Amino acid sequence: MFLVAADIVKAQGDLMIYPKRVVFDGSKRAQDLGLANTGKDTATYLISFIQIKMNEDGTFENIERPDSGQNFASNYLRVFPRTITIAPKESQAVKLQVINSGNLPPGEYRSHIYFRSVPLPVAAGEKETITDTTSVSVKLVPVFGITIPVIIRIGEDSTTATISDVGIDFIDPVKPQAVMFLNRKGNMSVYGDLTIDYISATGQKTRAAAIKGVAVYTPLNRRKVRIDLAPSAKIDYHQGRLEVNYESSGGKSPGAIAKQELVLK
């Protein structure tokens, strides 16, 4: 259910959404979400809020109650309409608005807006696909959904981040991976782009990896990250060094969040 996002839009199946995350801070009170149906059929989606926690390995888990240090945003958000139907190759806007947030204590509040597809009805005369389970007959109907985070920030951001425990995993020598921890400290989440540059013994720099939109959400203090390293005749991952940079993104001007180096042996 939790999906890989493109740089500009988030998409699954035939639904594309822009932007892929929403942050309300300062005087910002409303945001339009653009939804586009890239498929060949009319599609209907139900819109709701769900609550999600991030695990240390970067996976997500649906929850009903907040973890210690986590605050949900859904009670202070309104989205309309709650049901949308989009014709093929057409788009529609959904409005997201902050409400009743005047007395919120400082901190970060996060929920995820969930767009769940409504399966198309079986056309008249069309046979349903039945799977025989020996005891009952079950119709398998795939249901697609996509989520994006919505964050409300109140007060000053005291968050800092560091990179630690950088190493290379050679379990698959043909496809080595960089592994590291992103460590978060403070009252807000961090979000940015990771790049890894290889620096040869002669000082030549080659881009070895890049990944956009890497978050560490509250209340998680650290997230383990794995990144595939590019195979290249110019790179020897047993000598030289790696330079890892974590820079802000998502509407902010690029700025350094954290940096670390690994001397290769």
mmCIF file of N, CA, C and O in Angstrom, residues 80-149:
data_model
loop_
_atom_site.group_PDB
_atom_site.id
_atom_site.type_symbol
_atom_site.label_atom_id
_atom_site.label_comp_id
_atom_site.label_asym_id
_atom_site.label_seq_id
_atom_site.Cartn_x
_atom_site.Cartn_y
_atom_site.Cartn_z
ATOM 1 N N PHE A 80 -11.923 18.344 0.986
ATOM 2 C CA PHE A 80 -13.157 18.260 0.213
ATOM 3 C C PHE A 80 -12.845 18.439 -1.270
ATOM 4 O O PHE A 80 -11.913 19.173 -1.623
ATOM 5 N N PRO A 81 -13.582 17.690 -2.115
ATOM 6 C CA PRO A 81 -14.608 16.706 -1.763
ATOM 7 C C PRO A 81 -13.986 15.435 -1.191
ATOM 8 O O PRO A 81 -12.778 15.238 -1.283
ATOM 9 N N ARG A 82 -14.826 14.566 -0.636
ATOM 10 C CA ARG A 82 -14.366 13.304 -0.065
ATOM 11 C C ARG A 82 -14.448 12.154 -1.067
ATOM 12 O O ARG A 82 -13.901 11.077 -0.817
ATOM 13 N N THR A 83 -15.138 12.363 -2.157
ATOM 14 C CA THR A 83 -15.219 11.385 -3.240
ATOM 15 C C THR A 83 -15.004 12.122 -4.553
ATOM 16 O O THR A 83 -15.606 13.182 -4.772
ATOM 17 N N ILE A 84 -14.156 11.576 -5.398
ATOM 18 C CA ILE A 84 -13.930 12.208 -6.696
ATOM 19 C C ILE A 84 -14.033 11.169 -7.800
ATOM 20 O O ILE A 84 -13.681 9.999 -7.607
ATOM 21 N N THR A 85 -14.539 11.586 -8.926
ATOM 22 C CA THR A 85 -14.589 10.752 -10.129
ATOM 23 C C THR A 85 -13.905 11.528 -11.241
ATOM 24 O O THR A 85 -14.271 12.673 -11.531
ATOM 25 N N ILE A 86 -12.901 10.908 -11.845
ATOM 26 C CA ILE A 86 -12.089 11.586 -12.849
ATOM 27 C C ILE A 86 -12.153 10.805 -14.155
ATOM 28 O O ILE A 86 -11.880 9.600 -14.189
ATOM 29 N N ALA A 87 -12.507 11.482 -15.227
ATOM 30 C CA ALA A 87 -12.554 10.866 -16.548
ATOM 31 C C ALA A 87 -11.143 10.592 -17.053
ATOM 32 O O ALA A 87 -10.166 11.170 -16.560
ATOM 33 N N PRO A 88 -10.995 9.701 -18.021
ATOM 34 C CA PRO A 88 -9.662 9.399 -18.562
ATOM 35 C C PRO A 88 -8.953 10.644 -19.079
ATOM 36 O O PRO A 88 -9.561 11.496 -19.733
ATOM 37 N N LYS A 89 -7.668 10.746 -18.762
ATOM 38 C CA LYS A 89 -6.800 11.845 -19.207
ATOM 39 C C LYS A 89 -7.258 13.207 -18.681
ATOM 40 O O LYS A 89 -6.851 14.236 -19.212
ATOM 41 N N GLU A 90 -8.088 13.215 -17.641
ATOM 42 C CA GLU A 90 -8.556 14.467 -17.039
ATOM 43 C C GLU A 90 -7.944 14.620 -15.646
ATOM 44 O O GLU A 90 -7.348 13.690 -15.098
ATOM 45 N N SER A 91 -8.110 15.811 -15.081
ATOM 46 C CA SER A 91 -7.584 16.082 -13.749
ATOM 47 C C SER A 91 -8.620 16.812 -12.913
ATOM 48 O O SER A 91 -9.602 17.350 -13.446
ATOM 49 N N GLN A 92 -8.407 16.814 -11.614
ATOM 50 C CA GLN A 92 -9.321 17.472 -10.684
ATOM 51 C C GLN A 92 -8.537 17.920 -9.455
ATOM 52 O O GLN A 92 -7.552 17.287 -9.065
ATOM 53 N N ALA A 93 -8.981 19.003 -8.848
ATOM 54 C CA ALA A 93 -8.330 19.525 -7.648
ATOM 55 C C ALA A 93 -9.112 19.123 -6.410
ATOM 56 O O ALA A 93 -10.343 19.085 -6.409
ATOM 57 N N VAL A 94 -8.377 18.821 -5.345
ATOM 58 C CA VAL A 94 -8.939 18.549 -4.034
ATOM 59 C C VAL A 94 -8.349 19.573 -3.080
ATOM 60 O O VAL A 94 -7.134 19.816 -3.091
ATOM 61 N N LYS A 95 -9.189 20.183 -2.249
ATOM 62 C CA LYS A 95 -8.713 21.232 -1.344
ATOM 63 C C LYS A 95 -8.474 20.661 0.049
ATOM 64 O O LYS A 95 -9.308 19.946 0.598
ATOM 65 N N LEU A 96 -7.324 20.996 0.599
ATOM 66 C CA LEU A 96 -6.938 20.586 1.939
ATOM 67 C C LEU A 96 -6.756 21.850 2.768
ATOM 68 O O LEU A 96 -6.085 22.784 2.348
ATOM 69 N N GLN A 97 -7.391 21.869 3.971
ATOM 70 C CA GLN A 97 -7.427 23.096 4.765
ATOM 71 C C GLN A 97 -7.159 22.790 6.230
ATOM 72 O O GLN A 97 -7.631 21.785 6.775
ATOM 73 N N VAL A 98 -6.390 23.662 6.877
ATOM 74 C CA VAL A 98 -6.135 23.557 8.318
ATOM 75 C C VAL A 98 -7.283 24.230 9.070
ATOM 76 O O VAL A 98 -7.694 25.342 8.730
ATOM 77 N N ILE A 99 -7.791 23.559 10.122
ATOM 78 C CA ILE A 99 -8.887 24.104 10.920
ATOM 79 C C ILE A 99 -8.577 23.905 12.404
ATOM 80 O O ILE A 99 -7.830 22.999 12.793
ATOM 81 N N ASN A 100 -9.146 24.742 13.246
ATOM 82 C CA ASN A 100 -9.113 24.573 14.708
ATOM 83 C C ASN A 100 -7.706 24.345 15.271
ATOM 84 O O ASN A 100 -7.508 23.577 16.214
ATOM 85 N N SER A 101 -6.736 25.035 14.711
ATOM 86 C CA SER A 101 -5.356 24.808 15.151
ATOM 87 C C SER A 101 -4.809 25.952 16.002
ATOM 88 O O SER A 101 -3.626 25.944 16.362
ATOM 89 N N GLY A 102 -5.663 26.915 16.349
ATOM 90 C CA GLY A 102 -5.203 28.116 17.034
ATOM 91 C C GLY A 102 -4.563 27.875 18.388
ATOM 92 O O GLY A 102 -3.667 28.611 18.793
ATOM 93 N N ASN A 103 -5.014 26.831 19.102
ATOM 94 C CA ASN A 103 -4.502 26.587 20.455
ATOM 95 C C ASN A 103 -3.587 25.370 20.542
ATOM 96 O O ASN A 103 -3.341 24.851 21.645
ATOM 97 N N LEU A 104 -3.086 24.902 19.409
ATOM 98 C CA LEU A 104 -2.215 23.727 19.429
ATOM 99 C C LEU A 104 -0.871 24.058 20.081
ATOM 100 O O LEU A 104 -0.266 25.086 19.786
ATOM 101 N N PRO A 105 -0.388 23.181 20.953
ATOM 102 C CA PRO A 105 0.958 23.368 21.506
ATOM 103 C C PRO A 105 2.003 23.262 20.403
ATOM 104 O O PRO A 105 1.773 22.631 19.371
ATOM 105 N N PRO A 106 3.164 23.874 20.596
ATOM 106 C CA PRO A 106 4.226 23.782 19.586
ATOM 107 C C PRO A 106 4.604 22.330 19.308
ATOM 108 O O PRO A 106 4.580 21.483 20.195
ATOM 109 N N GLY A 107 4.960 22.082 18.071
ATOM 110 C CA GLY A 107 5.371 20.739 17.680
ATOM 111 C C GLY A 107 4.906 20.414 16.278
ATOM 112 O O GLY A 107 4.404 21.273 15.547
ATOM 113 N N GLU A 108 5.073 19.162 15.920
ATOM 114 C CA GLU A 108 4.682 18.690 14.590
ATOM 115 C C GLU A 108 3.526 17.708 14.703
ATOM 116 O O GLU A 108 3.519 16.821 15.565
ATOM 117 N N TYR A 109 2.561 17.871 13.800
ATOM 118 C CA TYR A 109 1.374 17.020 13.753
ATOM 119 C C TYR A 109 1.314 16.417 12.349
ATOM 120 O O TYR A 109 1.379 17.130 11.353
ATOM 121 N N ARG A 110 1.161 15.079 12.273
ATOM 122 C CA ARG A 110 1.213 14.415 10.967
ATOM 123 C C ARG A 110 0.133 13.351 10.847
ATOM 124 O O ARG A 110 -0.057 12.532 11.748
ATOM 125 N N SER A 111 -0.563 13.363 9.725
ATOM 126 C CA SER A 111 -1.436 12.280 9.296
ATOM 127 C C SER A 111 -1.185 12.084 7.809
ATOM 128 O O SER A 111 -0.463 12.861 7.174
ATOM 129 N N HIS A 112 -1.810 11.038 7.236
ATOM 130 C CA HIS A 112 -1.638 10.780 5.811
ATOM 131 C C HIS A 112 -3.003 10.748 5.140
ATOM 132 O O HIS A 112 -3.922 10.092 5.636
ATOM 133 N N ILE A 113 -3.124 11.472 4.040
ATOM 134 C CA ILE A 113 -4.366 11.472 3.295
ATOM 135 C C ILE A 113 -4.326 10.279 2.343
ATOM 136 O O ILE A 113 -3.308 10.015 1.692
ATOM 137 N N TYR A 114 -5.429 9.534 2.320
ATOM 138 C CA TYR A 114 -5.491 8.250 1.625
ATOM 139 C C TYR A 114 -6.520 8.316 0.510
ATOM 140 O O TYR A 114 -7.693 8.620 0.748
ATOM 141 N N PHE A 115 -6.076 8.039 -0.698
ATOM 142 C CA PHE A 115 -6.950 7.987 -1.866
ATOM 143 C C PHE A 115 -7.138 6.513 -2.232
ATOM 144 O O PHE A 115 -6.203 5.866 -2.713
ATOM 145 N N ARG A 116 -8.345 5.996 -1.981
ATOM 146 C CA ARG A 116 -8.616 4.576 -2.232
ATOM 147 C C ARG A 116 -9.534 4.424 -3.441
ATOM 148 O O ARG A 116 -10.609 5.040 -3.511
ATOM 149 N N SER A 117 -9.113 3.617 -4.396
ATOM 150 C CA SER A 117 -9.899 3.433 -5.608
ATOM 151 C C SER A 117 -11.151 2.612 -5.317
ATOM 152 O O SER A 117 -11.145 1.711 -4.473
ATOM 153 N N VAL A 118 -12.218 2.951 -5.994
ATOM 154 C CA VAL A 118 -13.469 2.187 -5.919
ATOM 155 C C VAL A 118 -13.499 1.252 -7.118
ATOM 156 O O VAL A 118 -13.459 1.719 -8.264
ATOM 157 N N PRO A 119 -13.539 -0.085 -6.909
ATOM 158 C CA PRO A 119 -13.512 -1.019 -8.037
ATOM 159 C C PRO A 119 -14.659 -0.770 -8.999
ATOM 160 O O PRO A 119 -15.777 -0.426 -8.595
ATOM 161 N N LEU A 120 -14.384 -0.926 -10.282
ATOM 162 C CA LEU A 120 -15.420 -0.764 -11.292
ATOM 163 C C LEU A 120 -16.450 -1.882 -11.163
ATOM 164 O O LEU A 120 -16.097 -3.037 -10.899
ATOM 165 N N PRO A 121 -17.732 -1.577 -11.344
ATOM 166 C CA PRO A 121 -18.747 -2.629 -11.307
ATOM 167 C C PRO A 121 -18.591 -3.566 -12.497
ATOM 168 O O PRO A 121 -18.095 -3.173 -13.556
ATOM 169 N N VAL A 122 -18.995 -4.811 -12.303
ATOM 170 C CA VAL A 122 -18.944 -5.792 -13.388
ATOM 171 C C VAL A 122 -20.021 -5.445 -14.409
ATOM 172 O O VAL A 122 -21.191 -5.253 -14.066
ATOM 173 N N ALA A 123 -19.620 -5.326 -15.658
ATOM 174 C CA ALA A 123 -20.573 -4.965 -16.710
ATOM 175 C C ALA A 123 -21.608 -6.061 -16.899
ATOM 176 O O ALA A 123 -21.344 -7.245 -16.651
ATOM 177 N N ALA A 124 -22.808 -5.644 -17.318
ATOM 178 C CA ALA A 124 -23.892 -6.591 -17.540
ATOM 179 C C ALA A 124 -23.466 -7.645 -18.554
ATOM 180 O O ALA A 124 -22.940 -7.328 -19.623
ATOM 181 N N GLY A 125 -23.666 -8.903 -18.208
ATOM 182 C CA GLY A 125 -23.319 -9.990 -19.111
ATOM 183 C C GLY A 125 -21.894 -10.463 -18.972
ATOM 184 O O GLY A 125 -21.524 -11.495 -19.527
ATOM 185 N N GLU A 126 -21.075 -9.742 -18.219
ATOM 186 C CA GLU A 126 -19.679 -10.143 -18.047
ATOM 187 C C GLU A 126 -19.561 -11.135 -16.902
ATOM 188 O O GLU A 126 -20.147 -10.953 -15.841
ATOM 189 N N LYS A 127 -18.810 -12.195 -17.107
ATOM 190 C CA LYS A 127 -18.647 -13.225 -16.083
ATOM 191 C C LYS A 127 -17.618 -12.788 -15.064
ATOM 192 O O LYS A 127 -16.587 -12.228 -15.403
ATOM 193 N N GLU A 128 -17.928 -13.061 -13.786
ATOM 194 C CA GLU A 128 -16.980 -12.762 -12.725
ATOM 195 C C GLU A 128 -15.919 -13.860 -12.652
ATOM 196 O O GLU A 128 -16.192 -15.028 -12.905
ATOM 197 N N THR A 129 -14.693 -13.483 -12.305
ATOM 198 C CA THR A 129 -13.615 -14.444 -12.133
ATOM 199 C C THR A 129 -13.690 -15.022 -10.723
ATOM 200 O O THR A 129 -13.630 -14.296 -9.742
ATOM 201 N N ILE A 130 -13.848 -16.340 -10.646
ATOM 202 C CA ILE A 130 -14.010 -17.006 -9.358
ATOM 203 C C ILE A 130 -12.808 -17.910 -9.106
ATOM 204 O O ILE A 130 -12.359 -18.639 -9.982
ATOM 205 N N THR A 131 -12.278 -17.853 -7.906
ATOM 206 C CA THR A 131 -11.203 -18.750 -7.502
ATOM 207 C C THR A 131 -11.770 -19.790 -6.547
ATOM 208 O O THR A 131 -12.354 -19.452 -5.525
ATOM 209 N N ASP A 132 -11.594 -21.075 -6.886
ATOM 210 C CA ASP A 132 -12.123 -22.166 -6.074
ATOM 211 C C ASP A 132 -11.146 -22.460 -4.938
ATOM 212 O O ASP A 132 -10.018 -22.867 -5.166
ATOM 213 N N THR A 133 -11.588 -22.234 -3.716
ATOM 214 C CA THR A 133 -10.739 -22.516 -2.551
ATOM 215 C C THR A 133 -11.129 -23.828 -1.873
ATOM 216 O O THR A 133 -10.768 -24.074 -0.742
ATOM 217 N N THR A 134 -11.894 -24.679 -2.563
ATOM 218 C CA THR A 134 -12.372 -25.997 -2.121
ATOM 219 C C THR A 134 -13.516 -25.901 -1.117
ATOM 220 O O THR A 134 -14.264 -26.848 -0.937
ATOM 221 N N SER A 135 -13.659 -24.767 -0.441
ATOM 222 C CA SER A 135 -14.747 -24.660 0.535
ATOM 223 C C SER A 135 -15.665 -23.476 0.233
ATOM 224 O O SER A 135 -16.846 -23.535 0.520
ATOM 225 N N VAL A 136 -15.105 -22.398 -0.312
ATOM 226 C CA VAL A 136 -15.920 -21.236 -0.641
ATOM 227 C C VAL A 136 -15.449 -20.685 -1.977
ATOM 228 O O VAL A 136 -14.346 -20.976 -2.445
ATOM 229 N N SER A 137 -16.299 -19.879 -2.588
ATOM 230 C CA SER A 137 -15.941 -19.183 -3.815
ATOM 231 C C SER A 137 -15.623 -17.738 -3.473
ATOM 232 O O SER A 137 -16.386 -17.071 -2.775
ATOM 233 N N VAL A 138 -14.466 -17.256 -3.947
ATOM 234 C CA VAL A 138 -14.000 -15.924 -3.607
ATOM 235 C C VAL A 138 -13.747 -15.136 -4.881
ATOM 236 O O VAL A 138 -13.049 -15.616 -5.787
ATOM 237 N N LYS A 139 -14.311 -13.952 -4.960
ATOM 238 C CA LYS A 139 -14.007 -13.054 -6.071
ATOM 239 C C LYS A 139 -12.848 -12.163 -5.653
ATOM 240 O O LYS A 139 -12.913 -11.478 -4.639
ATOM 241 N N LEU A 140 -11.764 -12.175 -6.427
ATOM 242 C CA LEU A 140 -10.593 -11.377 -6.120
ATOM 243 C C LEU A 140 -10.698 -10.037 -6.831
ATOM 244 O O LEU A 140 -10.671 -9.978 -8.055
ATOM 245 N N VAL A 141 -10.827 -8.964 -6.058
ATOM 246 C CA VAL A 141 -10.958 -7.623 -6.620
ATOM 247 C C VAL A 141 -9.796 -6.775 -6.090
ATOM 248 O O VAL A 141 -9.759 -6.447 -4.904
ATOM 249 N N PRO A 142 -8.820 -6.439 -6.942
ATOM 250 C CA PRO A 142 -7.717 -5.605 -6.463
ATOM 251 C C PRO A 142 -8.187 -4.193 -6.130
ATOM 252 O O PRO A 142 -8.958 -3.599 -6.875
ATOM 253 N N VAL A 143 -7.741 -3.680 -4.991
ATOM 254 C CA VAL A 143 -8.074 -2.317 -4.580
ATOM 255 C C VAL A 143 -6.759 -1.539 -4.460
ATOM 256 O O VAL A 143 -5.871 -1.931 -3.712
ATOM 257 N N PHE A 144 -6.661 -0.464 -5.216
ATOM 258 C CA PHE A 144 -5.451 0.334 -5.224
ATOM 259 C C PHE A 144 -5.636 1.573 -4.364
ATOM 260 O O PHE A 144 -6.718 2.132 -4.270
ATOM 261 N N GLY A 145 -4.557 1.992 -3.743
ATOM 262 C CA GLY A 145 -4.613 3.202 -2.937
ATOM 263 C C GLY A 145 -3.272 3.889 -2.919
ATOM 264 O O GLY A 145 -2.242 3.287 -3.229
ATOM 265 N N ILE A 146 -3.291 5.139 -2.571
ATOM 266 C CA ILE A 146 -2.066 5.911 -2.496
ATOM 267 C C ILE A 146 -2.197 6.896 -1.335
ATOM 268 O O ILE A 146 -3.285 7.405 -1.060
ATOM 269 N N THR A 147 -1.108 7.118 -0.628
ATOM 270 C CA THR A 147 -1.128 8.048 0.506
ATOM 271 C C THR A 147 -0.051 9.109 0.316
ATOM 272 O O THR A 147 0.991 8.859 -0.292
ATOM 273 N N ILE A 148 -0.322 10.296 0.880
ATOM 274 C CA ILE A 148 0.714 11.321 0.973
ATOM 275 C C ILE A 148 0.665 11.905 2.384
ATOM 276 O O ILE A 148 -0.406 12.012 2.985
ATOM 277 N N PRO A 149 1.814 12.276 2.939
ATOM 278 C CA PRO A 149 1.821 12.842 4.287
ATOM 279 C C PRO A 149 1.338 14.290 4.287
ATOM 280 O O PRO A 149 1.607 15.056 3.353
#
